Coordinates of C-alpha atoms and ligand atoms in Angstrom, one line a residue:
X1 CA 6.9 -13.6 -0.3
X2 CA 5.7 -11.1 -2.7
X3 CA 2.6 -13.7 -5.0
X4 CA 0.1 -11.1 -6.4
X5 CA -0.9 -10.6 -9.7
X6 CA -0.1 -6.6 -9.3
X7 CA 1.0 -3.8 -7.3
X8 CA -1.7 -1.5 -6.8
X9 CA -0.9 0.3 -3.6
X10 CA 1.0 -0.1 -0.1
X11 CA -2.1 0.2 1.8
X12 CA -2.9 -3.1 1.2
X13 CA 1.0 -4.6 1.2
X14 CA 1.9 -6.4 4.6
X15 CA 5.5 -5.5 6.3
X16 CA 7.0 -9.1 5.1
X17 CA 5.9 -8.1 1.0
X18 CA 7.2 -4.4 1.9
X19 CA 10.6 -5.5 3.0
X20 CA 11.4 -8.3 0.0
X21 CA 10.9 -5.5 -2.4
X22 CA 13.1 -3.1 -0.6
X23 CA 15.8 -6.1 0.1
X24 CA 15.4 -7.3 -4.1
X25 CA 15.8 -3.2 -4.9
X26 CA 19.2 -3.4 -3.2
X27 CA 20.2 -6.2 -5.1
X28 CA 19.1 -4.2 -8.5
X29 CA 20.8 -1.2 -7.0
X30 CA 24.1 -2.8 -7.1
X31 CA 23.7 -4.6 -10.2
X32 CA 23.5 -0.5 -11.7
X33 CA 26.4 0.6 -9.3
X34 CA 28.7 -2.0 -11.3
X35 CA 27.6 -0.2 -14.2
X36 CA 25.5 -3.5 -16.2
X37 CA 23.4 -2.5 -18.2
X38 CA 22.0 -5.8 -19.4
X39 CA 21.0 -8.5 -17.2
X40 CA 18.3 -11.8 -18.2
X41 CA 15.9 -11.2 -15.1
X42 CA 12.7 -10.1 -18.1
X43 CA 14.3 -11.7 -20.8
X44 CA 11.4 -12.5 -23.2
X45 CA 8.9 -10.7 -21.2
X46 CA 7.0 -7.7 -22.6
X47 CA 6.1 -4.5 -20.5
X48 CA 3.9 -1.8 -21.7
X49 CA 3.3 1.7 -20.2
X50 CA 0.2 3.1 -21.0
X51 CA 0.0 6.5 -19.5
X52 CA -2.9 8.7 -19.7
X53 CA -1.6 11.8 -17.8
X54 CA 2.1 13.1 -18.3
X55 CA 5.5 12.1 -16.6
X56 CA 9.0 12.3 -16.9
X57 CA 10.3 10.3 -14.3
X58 CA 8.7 7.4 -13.6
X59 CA 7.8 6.6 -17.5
X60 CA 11.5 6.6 -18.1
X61 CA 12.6 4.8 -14.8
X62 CA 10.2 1.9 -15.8
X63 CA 11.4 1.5 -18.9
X64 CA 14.9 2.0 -18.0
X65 CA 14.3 -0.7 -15.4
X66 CA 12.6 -2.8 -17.9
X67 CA 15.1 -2.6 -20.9
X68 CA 17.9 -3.3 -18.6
X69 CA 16.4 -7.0 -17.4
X70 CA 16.2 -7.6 -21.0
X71 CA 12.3 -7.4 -21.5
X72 CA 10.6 -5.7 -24.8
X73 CA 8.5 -2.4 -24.0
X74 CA 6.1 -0.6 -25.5
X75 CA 5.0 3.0 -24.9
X76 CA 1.5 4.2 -25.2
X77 CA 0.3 7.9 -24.6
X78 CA -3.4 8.8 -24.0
X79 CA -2.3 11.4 -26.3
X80 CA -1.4 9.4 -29.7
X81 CA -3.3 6.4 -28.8
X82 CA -6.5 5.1 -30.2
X83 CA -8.0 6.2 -26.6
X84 CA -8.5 9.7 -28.3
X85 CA -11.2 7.8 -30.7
X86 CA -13.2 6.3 -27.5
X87 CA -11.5 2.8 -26.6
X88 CA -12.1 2.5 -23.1
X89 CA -9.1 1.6 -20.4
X90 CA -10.5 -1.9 -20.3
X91 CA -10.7 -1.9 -24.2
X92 CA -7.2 -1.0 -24.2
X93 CA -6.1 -3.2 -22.1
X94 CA -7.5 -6.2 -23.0
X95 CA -5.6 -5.5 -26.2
X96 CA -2.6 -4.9 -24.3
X97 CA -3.4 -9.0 -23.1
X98 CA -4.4 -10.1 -27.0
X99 CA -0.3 -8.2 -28.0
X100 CA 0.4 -11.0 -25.0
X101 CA 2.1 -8.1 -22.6
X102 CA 3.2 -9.5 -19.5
X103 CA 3.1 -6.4 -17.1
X104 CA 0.7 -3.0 -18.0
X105 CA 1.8 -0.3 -16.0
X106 CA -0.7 2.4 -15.8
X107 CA -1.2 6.4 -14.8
X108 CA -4.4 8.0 -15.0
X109 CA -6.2 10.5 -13.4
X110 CA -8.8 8.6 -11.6
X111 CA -8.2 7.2 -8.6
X112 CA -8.9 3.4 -8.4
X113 CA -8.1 3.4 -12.8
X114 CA -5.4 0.6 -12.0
X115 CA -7.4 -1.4 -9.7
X116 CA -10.4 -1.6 -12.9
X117 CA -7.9 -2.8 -15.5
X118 CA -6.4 -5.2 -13.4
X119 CA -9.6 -6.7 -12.6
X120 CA -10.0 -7.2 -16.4
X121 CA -6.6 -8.2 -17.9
X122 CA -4.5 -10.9 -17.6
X123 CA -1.3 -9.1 -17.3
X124 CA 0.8 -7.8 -14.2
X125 CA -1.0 -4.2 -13.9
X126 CA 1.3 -1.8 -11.6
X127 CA 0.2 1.8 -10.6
X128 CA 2.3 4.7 -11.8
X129 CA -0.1 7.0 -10.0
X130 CA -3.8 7.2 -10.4
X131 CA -5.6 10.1 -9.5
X132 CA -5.2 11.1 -5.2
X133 CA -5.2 7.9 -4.3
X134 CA -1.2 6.2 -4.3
X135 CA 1.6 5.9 -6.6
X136 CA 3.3 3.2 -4.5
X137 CA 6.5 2.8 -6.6
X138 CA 7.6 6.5 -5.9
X139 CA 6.8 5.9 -2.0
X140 CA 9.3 2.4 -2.5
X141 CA 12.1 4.5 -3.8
X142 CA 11.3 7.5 -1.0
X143 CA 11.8 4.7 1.2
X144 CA 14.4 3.1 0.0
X145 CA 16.7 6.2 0.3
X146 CA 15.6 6.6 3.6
X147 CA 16.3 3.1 4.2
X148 CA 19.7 3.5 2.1
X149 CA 20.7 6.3 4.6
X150 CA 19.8 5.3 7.8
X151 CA 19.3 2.1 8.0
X152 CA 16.7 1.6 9.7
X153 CA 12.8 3.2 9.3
X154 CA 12.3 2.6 12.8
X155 CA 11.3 5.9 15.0
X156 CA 12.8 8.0 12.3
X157 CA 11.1 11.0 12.2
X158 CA 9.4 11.9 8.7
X159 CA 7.8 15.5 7.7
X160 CA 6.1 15.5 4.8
X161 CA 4.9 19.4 3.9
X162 CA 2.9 20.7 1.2
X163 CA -0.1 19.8 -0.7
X164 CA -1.5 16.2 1.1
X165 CA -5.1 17.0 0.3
X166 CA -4.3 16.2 -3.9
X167 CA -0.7 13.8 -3.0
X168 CA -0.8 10.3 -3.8
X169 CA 2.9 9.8 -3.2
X170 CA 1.7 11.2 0.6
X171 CA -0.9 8.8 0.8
X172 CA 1.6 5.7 -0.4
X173 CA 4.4 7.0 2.0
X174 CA 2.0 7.1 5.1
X175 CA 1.0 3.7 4.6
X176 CA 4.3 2.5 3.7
X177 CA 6.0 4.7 6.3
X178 CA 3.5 3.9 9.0
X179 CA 4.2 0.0 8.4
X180 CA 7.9 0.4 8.8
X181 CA 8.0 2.4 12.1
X182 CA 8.3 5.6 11.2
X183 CA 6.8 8.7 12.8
X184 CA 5.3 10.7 9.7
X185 CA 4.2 14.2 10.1
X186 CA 2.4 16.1 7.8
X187 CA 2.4 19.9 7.4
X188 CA 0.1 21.9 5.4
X189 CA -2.7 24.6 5.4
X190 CA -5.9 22.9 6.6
X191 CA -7.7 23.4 2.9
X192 CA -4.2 21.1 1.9
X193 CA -4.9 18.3 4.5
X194 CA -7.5 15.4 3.5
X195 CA -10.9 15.4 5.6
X196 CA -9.9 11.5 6.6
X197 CA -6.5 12.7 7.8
X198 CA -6.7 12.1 11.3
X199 CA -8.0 8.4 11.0
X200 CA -4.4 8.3 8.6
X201 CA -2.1 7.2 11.8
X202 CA 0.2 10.6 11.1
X203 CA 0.3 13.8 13.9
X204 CA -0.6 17.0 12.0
X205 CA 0.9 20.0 11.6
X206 CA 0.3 23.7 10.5
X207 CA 3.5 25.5 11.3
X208 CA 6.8 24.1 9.3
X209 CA 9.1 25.9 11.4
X210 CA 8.2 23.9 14.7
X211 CA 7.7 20.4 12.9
X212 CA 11.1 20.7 10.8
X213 CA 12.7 20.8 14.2
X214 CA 14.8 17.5 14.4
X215 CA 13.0 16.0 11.6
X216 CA 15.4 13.0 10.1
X217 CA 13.7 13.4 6.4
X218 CA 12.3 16.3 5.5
X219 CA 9.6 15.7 2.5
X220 CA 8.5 18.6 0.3
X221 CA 5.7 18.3 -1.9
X222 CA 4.8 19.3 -5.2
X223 CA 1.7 22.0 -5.5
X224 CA -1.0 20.4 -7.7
X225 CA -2.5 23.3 -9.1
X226 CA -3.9 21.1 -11.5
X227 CA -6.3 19.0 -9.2
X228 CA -7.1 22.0 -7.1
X229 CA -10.1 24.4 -7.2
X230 CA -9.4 28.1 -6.4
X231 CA -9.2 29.4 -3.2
X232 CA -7.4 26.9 -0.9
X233 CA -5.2 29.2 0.2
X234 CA -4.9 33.3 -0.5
X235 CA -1.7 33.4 -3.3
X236 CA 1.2 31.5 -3.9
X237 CA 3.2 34.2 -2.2
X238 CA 2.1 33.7 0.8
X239 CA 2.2 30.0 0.8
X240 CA 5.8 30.1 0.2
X241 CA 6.2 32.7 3.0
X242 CA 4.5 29.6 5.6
X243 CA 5.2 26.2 3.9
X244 CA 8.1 26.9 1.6
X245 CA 11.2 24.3 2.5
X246 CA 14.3 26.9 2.5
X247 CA 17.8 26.9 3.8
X248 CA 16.9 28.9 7.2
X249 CA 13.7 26.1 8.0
X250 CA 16.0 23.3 6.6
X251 CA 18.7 24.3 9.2
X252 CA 15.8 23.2 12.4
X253 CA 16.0 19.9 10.7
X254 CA 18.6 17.5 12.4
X255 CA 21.9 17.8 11.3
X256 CA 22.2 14.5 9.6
X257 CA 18.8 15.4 7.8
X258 CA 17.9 14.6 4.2
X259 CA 15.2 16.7 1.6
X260 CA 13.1 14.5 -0.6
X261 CA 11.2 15.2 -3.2
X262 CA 9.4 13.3 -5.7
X263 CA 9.1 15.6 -8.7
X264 CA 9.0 17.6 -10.4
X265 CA 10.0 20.6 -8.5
X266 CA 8.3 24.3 -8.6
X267 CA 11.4 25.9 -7.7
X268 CA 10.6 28.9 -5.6
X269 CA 7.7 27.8 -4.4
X270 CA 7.2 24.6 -2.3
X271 CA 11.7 24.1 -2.6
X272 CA 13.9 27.2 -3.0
X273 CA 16.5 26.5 -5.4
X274 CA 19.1 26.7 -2.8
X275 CA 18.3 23.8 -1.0
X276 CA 16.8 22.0 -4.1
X277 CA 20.4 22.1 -5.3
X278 CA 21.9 21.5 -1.6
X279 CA 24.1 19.3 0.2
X280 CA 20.7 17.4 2.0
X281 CA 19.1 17.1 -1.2
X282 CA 18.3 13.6 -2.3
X283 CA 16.1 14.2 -4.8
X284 CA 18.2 12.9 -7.6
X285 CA 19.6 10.4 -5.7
X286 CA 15.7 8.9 -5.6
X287 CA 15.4 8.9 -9.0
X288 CA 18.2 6.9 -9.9
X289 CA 16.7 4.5 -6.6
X290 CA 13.7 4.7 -8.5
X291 CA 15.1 2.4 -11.0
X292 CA 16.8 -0.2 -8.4
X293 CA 13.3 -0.4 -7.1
X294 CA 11.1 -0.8 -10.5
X295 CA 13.8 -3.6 -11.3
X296 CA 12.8 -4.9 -8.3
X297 CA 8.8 -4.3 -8.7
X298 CA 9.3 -5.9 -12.0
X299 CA 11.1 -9.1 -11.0
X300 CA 8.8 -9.9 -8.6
X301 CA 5.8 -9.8 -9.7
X302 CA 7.0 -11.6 -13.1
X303 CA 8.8 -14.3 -11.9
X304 CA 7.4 -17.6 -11.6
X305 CA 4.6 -18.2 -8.5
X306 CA 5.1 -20.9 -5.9
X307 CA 2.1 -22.7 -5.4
Ligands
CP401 N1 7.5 11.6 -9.3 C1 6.8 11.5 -10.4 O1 5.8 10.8 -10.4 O2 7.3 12.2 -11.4 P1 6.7 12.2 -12.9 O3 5.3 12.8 -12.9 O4 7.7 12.9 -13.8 O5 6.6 10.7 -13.3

């Protein structure tokens, strides 16, 4: 049973804490199948977001998830936030406590950002991403559709292709992934693939087209140019020409393959539009599991500890 204080990553989650939040998501995910959109599960609980790099998703997909179990939510941006005049992240936070906010969930672009505030604050502090390190709710949902679809995680064959080196959504799969029996491969250039990758528990790949082959989830990744220094490999052109997901690769997949993809997409580049849009896409399907699964993240950690 799930008793920490916060989630901070699945490399540290066992397989029994794994599985209750997957089993609670599918309770949440047919509480929004019926169509309710207000249930008591956070009712006079407070959840802030305090997000120092930008998001679409998974801003909005917690505070869906926390508006529809009844909780109030505040929103605060690096941006327009008193951060911008010097308060530190434990500063903040410890405010966050004083405004007595029950759950702070954080983004920032150093890795290990989360783990610092929740050492200092008395509220639930989840992860919405901090630098290369995880982002374990987006793995949870990845999961959770792949769960959703096929049942079963064990011996299902995973390829996950793009930019590992800079993906903290690749790092939380692989430990997630790795706990539930998969078989995760990852495909990249070798200046795209972390140093510690081998010691990761994943086979590695540089050529998509043999990998794809009977791959049961096929995972594309979004290029951070962002967090990237020049140079890793020679222009986006040719990238796309070796590790671009399109119809033609797609088609080595198993039949009864699905394309993930955790957003946002750079159509034309690591997706092409094609299969972005396709039949075997899942992408939106994840975010609207994205939800069913922050419910779920939410309601654990918030409801009441057994001793
Ligand atoms: N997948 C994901 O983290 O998307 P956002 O950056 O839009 O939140």
């Amino acid at each position: 049973m799930l008793k920490r204080k916060d989630l901070l990553g699945l490399k540290d989650l066992t397989v029994e804490e794994l599985e209750e939040i997957l089993s609670t998501a599918e309770q949440m995910r047919k509480i929004l199948d019926q169509n309710v959109k207000k249930t008591p599960h956070l009712q006079g609980k407070s959840v802030a977001t305090l997000f120092y790099e930008n998001s679409t998703r998974t801003r909005t997909s917690f505070e869906t998830a926390a508006k529809i179990m009844g909780a109030n939510t505040s929103s605060i941006s690096a941006q327009t936030s008193s951060v911008t005049k010097g308060e530190t992240l434990i500063d903040t936070g410890k405010n966050l406590d004083a405004l007595l906010t029950d759950v702070i969930i954080v983004r920032h672009s150093m890795s290990g950002a989360p783990h610092l505030l929740a050492k200092n604050v008395k509220a639930s502090v989840i992860n919405a991403g901090d630098g290369t390190n995880e982002h374990p709710t987006q793995a949870l949902l990845d999961i959770y559709t792949m769960k959703e679809k096929f049942g079963s995680l064990n011996g299902l064959k995973v390829v996950i292709a793009g930019d590992i080196k800079h993906s903290r959504v690749a790092r939380s799969n692989i430990w997630g992934l790795n706990k539930l029996g998969a078989c995760v491969t990852v495909c990249a250039p070798k200046t795209l693939l972390p140093s510690c990758i081998d010691e990761m528990g994943v086979s590695v790949s540089y050529n998509l087209d043999d990998c794809i082959r009977d791959a049961n989830v096929v995972m594309g990744l979004r290029l951070q140019l962002e967090r990237q220094q020049a140079g890793l490999f020679p222009s986006v052109a040719e990238y796309n020409a070796y590790y671009g997901i399109n119809s033609s690769r797609l088609m080595r997949a198993d039949g009864n393959a699905i394309l993930l993809h955790p957003g946002p997409v750079n159509r034309g580049l690591e997706l092409s539009s094609d299969v972005a849009d396709g039949e075997q896409s899942y992408i939106l399907r994840q975010v609207t599991n994205g939800v069913a699964v922050r419910m779920a993240v939410l309601f654990l950690l918030t409801r009441p500890k057994e001793k």
